[in-house]
Coordinates of C-alpha atoms in Angstrom, one line a residue:
X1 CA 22.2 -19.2 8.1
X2 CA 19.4 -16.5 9.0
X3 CA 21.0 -13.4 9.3
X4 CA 18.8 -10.1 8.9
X5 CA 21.7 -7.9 8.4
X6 CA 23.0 -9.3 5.5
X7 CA 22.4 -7.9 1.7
X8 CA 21.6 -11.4 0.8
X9 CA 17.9 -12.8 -0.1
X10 CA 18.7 -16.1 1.3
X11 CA 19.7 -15.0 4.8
X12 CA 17.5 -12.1 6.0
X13 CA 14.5 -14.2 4.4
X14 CA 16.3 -17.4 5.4
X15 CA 14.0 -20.7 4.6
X16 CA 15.1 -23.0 7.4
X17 CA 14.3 -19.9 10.0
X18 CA 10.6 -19.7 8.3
X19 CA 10.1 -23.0 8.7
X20 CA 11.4 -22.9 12.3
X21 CA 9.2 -20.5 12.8
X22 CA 6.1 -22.4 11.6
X23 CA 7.0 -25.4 13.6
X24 CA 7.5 -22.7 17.0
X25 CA 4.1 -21.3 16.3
X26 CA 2.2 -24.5 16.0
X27 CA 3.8 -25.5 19.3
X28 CA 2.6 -22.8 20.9
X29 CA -0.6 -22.0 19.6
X30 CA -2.5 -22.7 22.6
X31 CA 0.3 -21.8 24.7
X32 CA -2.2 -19.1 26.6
X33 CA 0.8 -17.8 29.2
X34 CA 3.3 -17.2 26.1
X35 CA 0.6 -15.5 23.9
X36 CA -0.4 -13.0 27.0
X37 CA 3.4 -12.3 27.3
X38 CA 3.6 -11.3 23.7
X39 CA 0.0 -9.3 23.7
X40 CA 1.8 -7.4 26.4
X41 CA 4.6 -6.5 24.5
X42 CA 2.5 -5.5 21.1
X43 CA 0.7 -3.0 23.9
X44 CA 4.3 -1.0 24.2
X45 CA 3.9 0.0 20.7
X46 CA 7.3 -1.2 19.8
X47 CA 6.4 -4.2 17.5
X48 CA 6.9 -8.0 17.5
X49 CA 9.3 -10.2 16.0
X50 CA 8.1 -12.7 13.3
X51 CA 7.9 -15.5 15.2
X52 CA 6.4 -13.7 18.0
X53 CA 3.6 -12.2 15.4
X54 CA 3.3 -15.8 14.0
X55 CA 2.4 -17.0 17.7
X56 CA -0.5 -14.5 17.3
X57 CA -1.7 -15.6 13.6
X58 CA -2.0 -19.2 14.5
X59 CA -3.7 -18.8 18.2
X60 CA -6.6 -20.6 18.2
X61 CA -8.1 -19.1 22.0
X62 CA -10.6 -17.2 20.9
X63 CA -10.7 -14.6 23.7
X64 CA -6.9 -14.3 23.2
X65 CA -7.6 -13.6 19.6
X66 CA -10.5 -10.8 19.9
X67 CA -7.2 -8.9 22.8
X68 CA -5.0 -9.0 19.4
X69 CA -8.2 -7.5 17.2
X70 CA -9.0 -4.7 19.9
X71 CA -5.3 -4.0 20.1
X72 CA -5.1 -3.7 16.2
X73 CA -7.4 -1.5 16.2
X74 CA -6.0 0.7 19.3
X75 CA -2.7 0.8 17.3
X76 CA -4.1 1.8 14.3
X77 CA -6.4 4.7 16.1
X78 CA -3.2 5.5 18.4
X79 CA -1.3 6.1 15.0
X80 CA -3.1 7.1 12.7
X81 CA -6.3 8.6 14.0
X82 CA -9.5 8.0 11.9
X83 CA -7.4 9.3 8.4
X84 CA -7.2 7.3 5.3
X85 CA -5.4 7.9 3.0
X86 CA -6.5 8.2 -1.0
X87 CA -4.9 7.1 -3.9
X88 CA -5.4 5.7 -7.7
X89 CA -3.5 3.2 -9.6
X90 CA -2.3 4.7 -13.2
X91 CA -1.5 1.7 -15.7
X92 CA 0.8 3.0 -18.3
X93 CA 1.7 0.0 -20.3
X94 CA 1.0 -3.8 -19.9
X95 CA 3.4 -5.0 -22.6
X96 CA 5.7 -7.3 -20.3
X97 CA 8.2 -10.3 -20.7
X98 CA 7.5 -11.9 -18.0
X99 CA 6.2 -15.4 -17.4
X100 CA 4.7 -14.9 -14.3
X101 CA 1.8 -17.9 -14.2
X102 CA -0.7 -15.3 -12.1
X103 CA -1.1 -12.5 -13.8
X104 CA -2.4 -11.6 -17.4
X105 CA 0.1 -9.4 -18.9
X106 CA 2.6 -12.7 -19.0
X107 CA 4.2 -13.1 -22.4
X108 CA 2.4 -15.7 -23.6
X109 CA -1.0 -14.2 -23.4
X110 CA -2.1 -13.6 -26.8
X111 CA -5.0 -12.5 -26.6
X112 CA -5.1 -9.8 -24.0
X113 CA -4.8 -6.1 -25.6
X114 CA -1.8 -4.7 -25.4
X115 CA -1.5 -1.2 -25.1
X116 CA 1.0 1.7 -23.6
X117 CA 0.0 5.2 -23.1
X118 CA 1.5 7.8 -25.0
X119 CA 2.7 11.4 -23.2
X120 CA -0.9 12.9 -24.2
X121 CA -2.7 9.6 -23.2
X122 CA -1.1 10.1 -20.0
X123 CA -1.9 13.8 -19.9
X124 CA -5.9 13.0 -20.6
X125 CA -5.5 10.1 -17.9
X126 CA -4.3 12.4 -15.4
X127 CA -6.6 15.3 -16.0
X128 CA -9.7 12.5 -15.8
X129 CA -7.8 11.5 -11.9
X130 CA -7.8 15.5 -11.3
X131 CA -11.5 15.8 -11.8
X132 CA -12.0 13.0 -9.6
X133 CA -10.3 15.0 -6.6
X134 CA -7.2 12.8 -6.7
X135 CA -4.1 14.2 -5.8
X136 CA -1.4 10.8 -5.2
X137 CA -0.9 8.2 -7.5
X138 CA 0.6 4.7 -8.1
X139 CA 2.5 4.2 -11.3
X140 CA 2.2 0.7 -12.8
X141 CA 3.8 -0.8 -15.7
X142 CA 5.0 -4.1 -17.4
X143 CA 8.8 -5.2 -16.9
X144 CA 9.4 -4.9 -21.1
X145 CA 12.9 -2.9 -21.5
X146 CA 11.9 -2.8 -25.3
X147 CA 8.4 -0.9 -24.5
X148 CA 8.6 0.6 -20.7
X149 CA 12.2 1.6 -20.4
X150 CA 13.4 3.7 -17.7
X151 CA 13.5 6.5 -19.7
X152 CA 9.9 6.5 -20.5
X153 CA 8.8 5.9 -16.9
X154 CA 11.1 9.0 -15.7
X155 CA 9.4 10.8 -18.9
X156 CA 6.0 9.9 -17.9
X157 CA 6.3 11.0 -14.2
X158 CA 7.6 14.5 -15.5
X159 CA 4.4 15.0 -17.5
X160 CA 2.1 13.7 -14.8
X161 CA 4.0 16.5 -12.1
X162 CA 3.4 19.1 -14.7
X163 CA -0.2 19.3 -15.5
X164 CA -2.2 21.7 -13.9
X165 CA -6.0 21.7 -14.4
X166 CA -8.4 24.1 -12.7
X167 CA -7.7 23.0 -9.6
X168 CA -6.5 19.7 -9.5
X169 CA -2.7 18.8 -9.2
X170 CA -1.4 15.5 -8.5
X171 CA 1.3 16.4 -5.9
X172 CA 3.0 12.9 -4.9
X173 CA 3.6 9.9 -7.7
X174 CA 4.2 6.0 -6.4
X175 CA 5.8 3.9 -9.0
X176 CA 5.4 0.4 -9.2
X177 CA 7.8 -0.9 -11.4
X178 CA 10.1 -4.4 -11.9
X179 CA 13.4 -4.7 -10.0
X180 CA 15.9 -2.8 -11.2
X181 CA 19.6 -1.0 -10.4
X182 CA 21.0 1.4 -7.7
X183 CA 21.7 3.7 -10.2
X184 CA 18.4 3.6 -11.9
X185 CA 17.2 3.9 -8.2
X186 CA 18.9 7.0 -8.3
X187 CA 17.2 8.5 -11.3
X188 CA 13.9 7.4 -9.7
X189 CA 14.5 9.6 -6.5
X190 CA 16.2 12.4 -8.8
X191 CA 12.6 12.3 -10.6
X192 CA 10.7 13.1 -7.3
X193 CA 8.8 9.9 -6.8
X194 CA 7.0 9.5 -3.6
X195 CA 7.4 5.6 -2.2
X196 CA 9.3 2.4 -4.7
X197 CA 6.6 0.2 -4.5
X198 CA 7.7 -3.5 -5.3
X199 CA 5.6 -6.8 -4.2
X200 CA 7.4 -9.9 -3.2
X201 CA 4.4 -12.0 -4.8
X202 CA 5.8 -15.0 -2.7
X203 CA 9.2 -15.3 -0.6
X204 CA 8.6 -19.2 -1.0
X205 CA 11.9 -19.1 -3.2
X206 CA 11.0 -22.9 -4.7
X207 CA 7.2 -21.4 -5.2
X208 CA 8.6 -18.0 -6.3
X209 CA 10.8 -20.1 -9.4
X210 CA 7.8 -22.1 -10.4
X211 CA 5.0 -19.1 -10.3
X212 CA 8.4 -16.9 -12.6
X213 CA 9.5 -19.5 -14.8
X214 CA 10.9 -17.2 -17.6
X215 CA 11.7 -13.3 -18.0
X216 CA 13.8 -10.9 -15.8
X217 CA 11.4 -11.5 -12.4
X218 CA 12.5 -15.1 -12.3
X219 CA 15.7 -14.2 -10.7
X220 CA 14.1 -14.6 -7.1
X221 CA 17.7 -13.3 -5.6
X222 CA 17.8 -10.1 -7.6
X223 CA 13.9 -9.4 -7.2
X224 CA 13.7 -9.7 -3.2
X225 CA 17.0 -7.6 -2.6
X226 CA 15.2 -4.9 -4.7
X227 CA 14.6 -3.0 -1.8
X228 CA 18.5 -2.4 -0.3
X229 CA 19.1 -1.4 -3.7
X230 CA 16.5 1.2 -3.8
X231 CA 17.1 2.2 0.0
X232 CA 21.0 2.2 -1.9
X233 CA 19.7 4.7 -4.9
X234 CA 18.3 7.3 -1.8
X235 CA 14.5 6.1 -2.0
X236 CA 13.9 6.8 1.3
X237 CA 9.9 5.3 1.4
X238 CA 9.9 1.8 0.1
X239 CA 6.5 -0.2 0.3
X240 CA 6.4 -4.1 0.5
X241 CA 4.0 -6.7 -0.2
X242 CA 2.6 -10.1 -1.0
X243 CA 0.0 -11.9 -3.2
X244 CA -2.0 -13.8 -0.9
X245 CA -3.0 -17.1 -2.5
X246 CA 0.0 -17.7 -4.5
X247 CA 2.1 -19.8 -1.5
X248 CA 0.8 -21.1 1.9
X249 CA -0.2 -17.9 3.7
X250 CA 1.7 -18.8 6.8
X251 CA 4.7 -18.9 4.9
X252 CA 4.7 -15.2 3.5
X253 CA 3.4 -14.1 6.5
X254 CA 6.5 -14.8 8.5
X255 CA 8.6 -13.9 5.2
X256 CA 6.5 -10.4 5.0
X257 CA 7.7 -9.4 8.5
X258 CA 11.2 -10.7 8.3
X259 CA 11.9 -8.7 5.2
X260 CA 9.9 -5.5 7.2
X261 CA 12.7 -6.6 9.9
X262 CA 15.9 -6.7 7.6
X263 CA 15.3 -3.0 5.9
X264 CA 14.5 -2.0 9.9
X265 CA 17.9 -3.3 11.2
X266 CA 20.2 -3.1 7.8
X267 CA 18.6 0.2 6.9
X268 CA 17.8 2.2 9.5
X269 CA 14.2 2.7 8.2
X270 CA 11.2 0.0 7.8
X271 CA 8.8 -0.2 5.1
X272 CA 6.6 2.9 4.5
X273 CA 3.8 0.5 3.5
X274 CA 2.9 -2.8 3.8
X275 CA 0.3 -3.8 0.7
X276 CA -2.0 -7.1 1.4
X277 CA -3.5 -8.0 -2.2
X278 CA -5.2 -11.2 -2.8
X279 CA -5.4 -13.5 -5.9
X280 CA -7.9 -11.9 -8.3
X281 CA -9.7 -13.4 -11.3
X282 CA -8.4 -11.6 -14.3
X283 CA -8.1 -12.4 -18.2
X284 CA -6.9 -16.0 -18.8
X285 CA -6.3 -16.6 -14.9
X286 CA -8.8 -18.3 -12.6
X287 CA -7.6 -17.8 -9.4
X288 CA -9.5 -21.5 -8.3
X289 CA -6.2 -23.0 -10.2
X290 CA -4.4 -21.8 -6.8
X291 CA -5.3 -23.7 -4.3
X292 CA -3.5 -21.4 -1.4
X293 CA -6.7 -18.9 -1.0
X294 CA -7.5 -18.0 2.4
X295 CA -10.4 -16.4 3.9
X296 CA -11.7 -13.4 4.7
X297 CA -11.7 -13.9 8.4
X298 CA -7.8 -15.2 7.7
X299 CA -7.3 -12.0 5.4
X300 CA -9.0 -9.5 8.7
X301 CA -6.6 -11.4 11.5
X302 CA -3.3 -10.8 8.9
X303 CA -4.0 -7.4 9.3
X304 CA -4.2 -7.2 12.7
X305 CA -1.3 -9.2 13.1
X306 CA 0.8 -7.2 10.5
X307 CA -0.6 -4.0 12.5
X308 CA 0.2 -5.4 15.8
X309 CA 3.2 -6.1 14.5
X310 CA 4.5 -3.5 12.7
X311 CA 2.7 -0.5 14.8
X312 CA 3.9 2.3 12.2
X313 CA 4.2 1.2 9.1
X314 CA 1.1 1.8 7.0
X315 CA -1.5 -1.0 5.6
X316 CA -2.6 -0.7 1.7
X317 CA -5.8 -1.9 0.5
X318 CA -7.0 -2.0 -2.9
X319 CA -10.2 -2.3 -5.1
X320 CA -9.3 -6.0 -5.4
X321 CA -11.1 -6.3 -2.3
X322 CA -15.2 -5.7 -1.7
X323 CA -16.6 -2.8 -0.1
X324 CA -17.4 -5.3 3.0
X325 CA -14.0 -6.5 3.5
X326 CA -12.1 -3.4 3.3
X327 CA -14.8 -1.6 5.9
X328 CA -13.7 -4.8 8.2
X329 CA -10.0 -4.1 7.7
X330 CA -10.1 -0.4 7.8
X331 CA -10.4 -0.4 11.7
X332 CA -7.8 -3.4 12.3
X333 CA -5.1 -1.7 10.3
X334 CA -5.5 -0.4 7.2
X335 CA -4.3 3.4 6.2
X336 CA -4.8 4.0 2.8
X337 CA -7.1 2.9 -0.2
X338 CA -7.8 3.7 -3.6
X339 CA -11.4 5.1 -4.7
X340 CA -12.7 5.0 -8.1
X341 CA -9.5 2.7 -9.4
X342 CA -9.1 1.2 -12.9
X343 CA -6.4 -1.4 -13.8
X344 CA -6.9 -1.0 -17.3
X345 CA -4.5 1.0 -19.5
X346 CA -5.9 4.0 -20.3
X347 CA -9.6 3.4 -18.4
X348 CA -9.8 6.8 -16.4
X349 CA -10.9 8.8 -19.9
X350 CA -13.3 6.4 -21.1
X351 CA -14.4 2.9 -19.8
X352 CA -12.6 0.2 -21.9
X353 CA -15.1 -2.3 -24.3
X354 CA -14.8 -5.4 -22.9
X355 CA -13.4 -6.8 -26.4
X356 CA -10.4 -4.6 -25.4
X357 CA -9.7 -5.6 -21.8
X358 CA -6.5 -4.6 -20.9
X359 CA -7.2 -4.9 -17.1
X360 CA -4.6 -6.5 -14.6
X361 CA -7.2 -7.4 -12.8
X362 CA -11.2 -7.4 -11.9
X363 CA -11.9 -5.3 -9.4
X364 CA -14.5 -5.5 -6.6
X365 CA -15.3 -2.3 -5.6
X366 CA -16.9 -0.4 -8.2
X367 CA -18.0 2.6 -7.0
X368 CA -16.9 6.6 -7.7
X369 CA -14.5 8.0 -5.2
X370 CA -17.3 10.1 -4.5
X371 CA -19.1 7.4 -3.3
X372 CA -16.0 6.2 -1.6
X373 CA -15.2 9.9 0.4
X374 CA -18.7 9.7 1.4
X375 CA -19.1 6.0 2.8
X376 CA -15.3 6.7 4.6
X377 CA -17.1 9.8 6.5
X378 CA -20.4 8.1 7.3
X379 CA -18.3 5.8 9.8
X380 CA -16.3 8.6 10.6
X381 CA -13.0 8.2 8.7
X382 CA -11.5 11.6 7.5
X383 CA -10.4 11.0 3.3
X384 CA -7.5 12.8 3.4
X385 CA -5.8 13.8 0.0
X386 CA -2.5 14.9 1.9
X387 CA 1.1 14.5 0.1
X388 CA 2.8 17.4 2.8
X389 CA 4.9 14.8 5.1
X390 CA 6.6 13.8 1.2
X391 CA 6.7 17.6 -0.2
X392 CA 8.6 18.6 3.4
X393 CA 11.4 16.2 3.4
X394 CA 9.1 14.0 6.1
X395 CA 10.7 11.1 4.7
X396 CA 12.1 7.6 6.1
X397 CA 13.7 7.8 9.4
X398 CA 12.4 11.3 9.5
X399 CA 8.7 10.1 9.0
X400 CA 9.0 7.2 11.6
X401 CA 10.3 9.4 14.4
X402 CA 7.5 12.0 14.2
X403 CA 4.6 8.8 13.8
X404 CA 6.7 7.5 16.8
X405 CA 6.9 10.3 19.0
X406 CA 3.1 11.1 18.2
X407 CA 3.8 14.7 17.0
X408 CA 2.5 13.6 13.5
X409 CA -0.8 14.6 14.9
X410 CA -0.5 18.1 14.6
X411 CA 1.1 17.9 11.3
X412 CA -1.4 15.1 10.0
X413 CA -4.6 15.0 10.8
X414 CA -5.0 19.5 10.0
X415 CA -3.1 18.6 6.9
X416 CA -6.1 15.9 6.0
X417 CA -8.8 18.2 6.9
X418 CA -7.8 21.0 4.7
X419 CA -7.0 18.3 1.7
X420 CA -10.6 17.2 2.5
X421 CA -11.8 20.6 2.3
X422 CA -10.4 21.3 -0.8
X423 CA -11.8 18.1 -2.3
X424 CA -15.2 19.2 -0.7
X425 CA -14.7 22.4 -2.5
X426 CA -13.6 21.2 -5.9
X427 CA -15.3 17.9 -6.4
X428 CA -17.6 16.3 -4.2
X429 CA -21.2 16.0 -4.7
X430 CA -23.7 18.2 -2.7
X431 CA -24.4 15.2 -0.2
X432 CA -20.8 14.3 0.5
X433 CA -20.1 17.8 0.8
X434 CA -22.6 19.0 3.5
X435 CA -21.4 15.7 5.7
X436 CA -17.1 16.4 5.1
X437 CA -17.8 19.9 6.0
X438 CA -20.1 18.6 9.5
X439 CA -17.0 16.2 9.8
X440 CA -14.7 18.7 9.6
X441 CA -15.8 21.2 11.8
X442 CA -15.9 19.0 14.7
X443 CA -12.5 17.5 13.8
X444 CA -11.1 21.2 13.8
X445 CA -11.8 20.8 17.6
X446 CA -9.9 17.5 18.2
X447 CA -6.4 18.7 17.3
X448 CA -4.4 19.1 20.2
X449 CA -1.9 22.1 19.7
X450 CA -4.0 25.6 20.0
X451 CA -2.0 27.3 17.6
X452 CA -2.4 24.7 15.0
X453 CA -5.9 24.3 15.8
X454 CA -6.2 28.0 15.1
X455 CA -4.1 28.3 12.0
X456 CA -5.9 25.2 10.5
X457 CA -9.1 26.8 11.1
X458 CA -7.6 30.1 9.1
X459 CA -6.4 27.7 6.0
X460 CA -9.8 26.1 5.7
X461 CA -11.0 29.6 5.3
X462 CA -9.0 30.8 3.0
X463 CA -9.6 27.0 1.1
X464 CA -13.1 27.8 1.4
X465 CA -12.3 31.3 -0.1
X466 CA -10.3 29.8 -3.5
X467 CA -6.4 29.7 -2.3
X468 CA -5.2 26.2 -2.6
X469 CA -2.4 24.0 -1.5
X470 CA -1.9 24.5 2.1
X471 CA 0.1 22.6 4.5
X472 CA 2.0 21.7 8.0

């Protein structure tokens, strides 16, 4: 039986209420009065339920769909303003003993160079991320408990928190890494991570067992309930996602929101981040063998769905996707991309002979994050570089009710001004940084408090005149 409060994979992502919920939005995909009604209640702000979201993903009324499109994109300016978000991906180790059939660091890949990054590997990796201007990360690593244990992911977050280089800091660490224990959980939070990042791949469980046939990750049960666990071990930012093109899109779709709905209702906090990667080409995997791709104007309407739907959680993009697509997405939903990302094991120092690929996979968007701060203030997105909501204990619940109550706006958008600022400063070329510093001046003007205005205005001053690290 679907039941979203329970601890148990197989009832908050219950198969027979999925497929109920197909059948329901098939029905009534034309059904103009019912999809008005539930357009109506997206414009409250307060979210949809799956099936009422999967109403919207399957409407074929074309004026009806371009409503849901200019609501996505109200919700996401209502929210979030014109900030995104920056961050890079930091591969640590691809040793992994998992079989998972999509992606290339699978066990039975022999070909593919194995490597692992030692503690000064990782110091030279994140020095290379500092120059950049980065200041948040994503941990990834391999499931191996011979090679990656706990003990050398905790170890490796300690290093990256400590280095200090001219001016660059990284001030808030993600970590992607396999299922694992409340009390590991535990040590995570204890280590000062930022948000447990975990993708789903697929809530198909049948699909999930095929695509996992051997290793730790084929316990579907134990993978999915990953997040109570962590939400258990005190993580109080938890990011969710699937692989779109592994399983029938529809499918994870509704199996995305329910699982967005069970942490909501079981833990008193939804997911900080909802992550939308699709099936890449990568070493040994030819993403044409899945025959579940979908489009990109499928791939722009699941984010305005997912936005609609889930009004405050915030939409991950990656360098999986072109230049092209993510300017599409950006405005229907999307909060926070990488710039300048490799997926290779140690890539940021030196770029990796291709003889030695190590990557997870290609990437699509090439260019510097210079390039990528630049083209994200050209159409008048603010890069913002901020970490302050996670360094003040503006976490989970606590998070939610500011983005809710809309005071996050005089917290966030100063905060990403003087980030961008100090990136202008430190790192940007001249070009980008005569067009932030335009950007910024007039976004001074648009925050609405008068004493924040005026204090932001001092920071940026005294960022212009060499202090550093200043925050709401």
């Amino acid at each position: 039986m679907y039941n979203v409060m329970s601890s148990k994979a197989e009832e908050f992502i219950n198969h027979e209420e999925i497929l109920e919920t197909l059948k329901y939005a098939e029905e009534n995909k034309h059904n103009e009065k019912l999809i008005t009604e539930i357009i109506e209640k997206a414009k409250l702000r307060k979210g949809l339920s799956h099936r009422e979201a999967m109403v919207l993903l399957d409407c074929d009324i074309e004026e009806k769909n371009q409503e849901i499109y200019a609501l996505a994109k109200q919700i996401k300016l209502d929210f979030y303003g014109n900030r995104i978000v920056m961050f890079a991906p930091l591969y640590l180790s691809n040793y992994c003993v998992n079989g998972c059939e999509y992606c290339p660091y699978h066990l039975k890949n022999k070909h593919i160079a194995r490597k692992k990054l030692t503690q000064e590997e990782i110091r030279k990796e994140v020095i290379a991320l500092q120059d950049m201007g980065h200041k948040r990360l994503a941990l990834e690593a391999g499931e191996d408990p011979v090679n990656n244990p706990l003990e050398y992911i905790l170890e490796s977050i300690k290093t990256i928190y400590s280095i200090k280089h001219k001016n660059g800091a990284i001030r808030r660490v993600n970590v992607n890494i396999a299922a694992t224990t409340v009390e590991n959980y535990r040590k995570l939070k204890e280590a000062g991570i930022g948000t447990y990042i975990l993708f789903q791949e697929t809530y198909n469980k049948e699909q999930y067992e095929k695509l996992h046939p051997t290793g730790p990750k084929s316990d579907y049960s134990y993978h999915t309930e990953a997040m109570d666990r962590a939400m258990d071990g005190g993580i109080d930012d938890v990011g969710i996602g699937v692989l779109f093109g592994l399983n029938l899109y529809r499918y994870d779709f509704a199996g995305l929101l329910m699982h967005a709905e069970h942490l909501e209702q079981a833990k008193g906090c939804g997911p900080h981040t909802i992550s939308v990667p699709r099936l890449r080409r990568a070493d040994d995997i030819d993403p044409d063998v899945f025959d579940n791709g979908i489009t990109d104007e499928m791939f722009e309407k699941i984010v305005a769905c997912i936005r609609v739907a889930v009004p405050y959680t915030g939409m991950i993009i990656s360098t999986r996707e072109s230049k092209e697509t993510r300017e599409k997405v950006l405005e229907l939903g999307v909060s926070q991309i990488s710039g300048g990302s490799r997926t290779s094991v140690g890539g940021y120092v030196e770029e990796e002979p291709e003889e030695e690929n190590s990557a997870q996979f290609d990437v699509s968007d090439n260019r510097t994050l210079d390039e990528v701060v630049g083209w994200l203030i050209d159409m008048g997105y603010v890069p913002s570089f901020c970490t302050a909501c996670y360094r003040e204990g503006r976490t989970g619940d606590r998070f939610m009710s500011l983005l809710k109550s809309g005071q996050i706006q005089n917290c966030c958008h100063p905060n990403a001004l003087m980030t961008l600022n100090e990136y202008l400063d430190d790192y940007a070329s001249e070009k980008v940084k005569a067009a932030g510093k335009k950007m910024i001046e007039a976004e001074l003007e648009k925050i609405p408090n008068p004493k924040v205005k005026e204090t932001a205005k001092k920071y940026i001053n005294s960022i212009d005149a060499g202090e550093r690290d200043f925050r709401f």
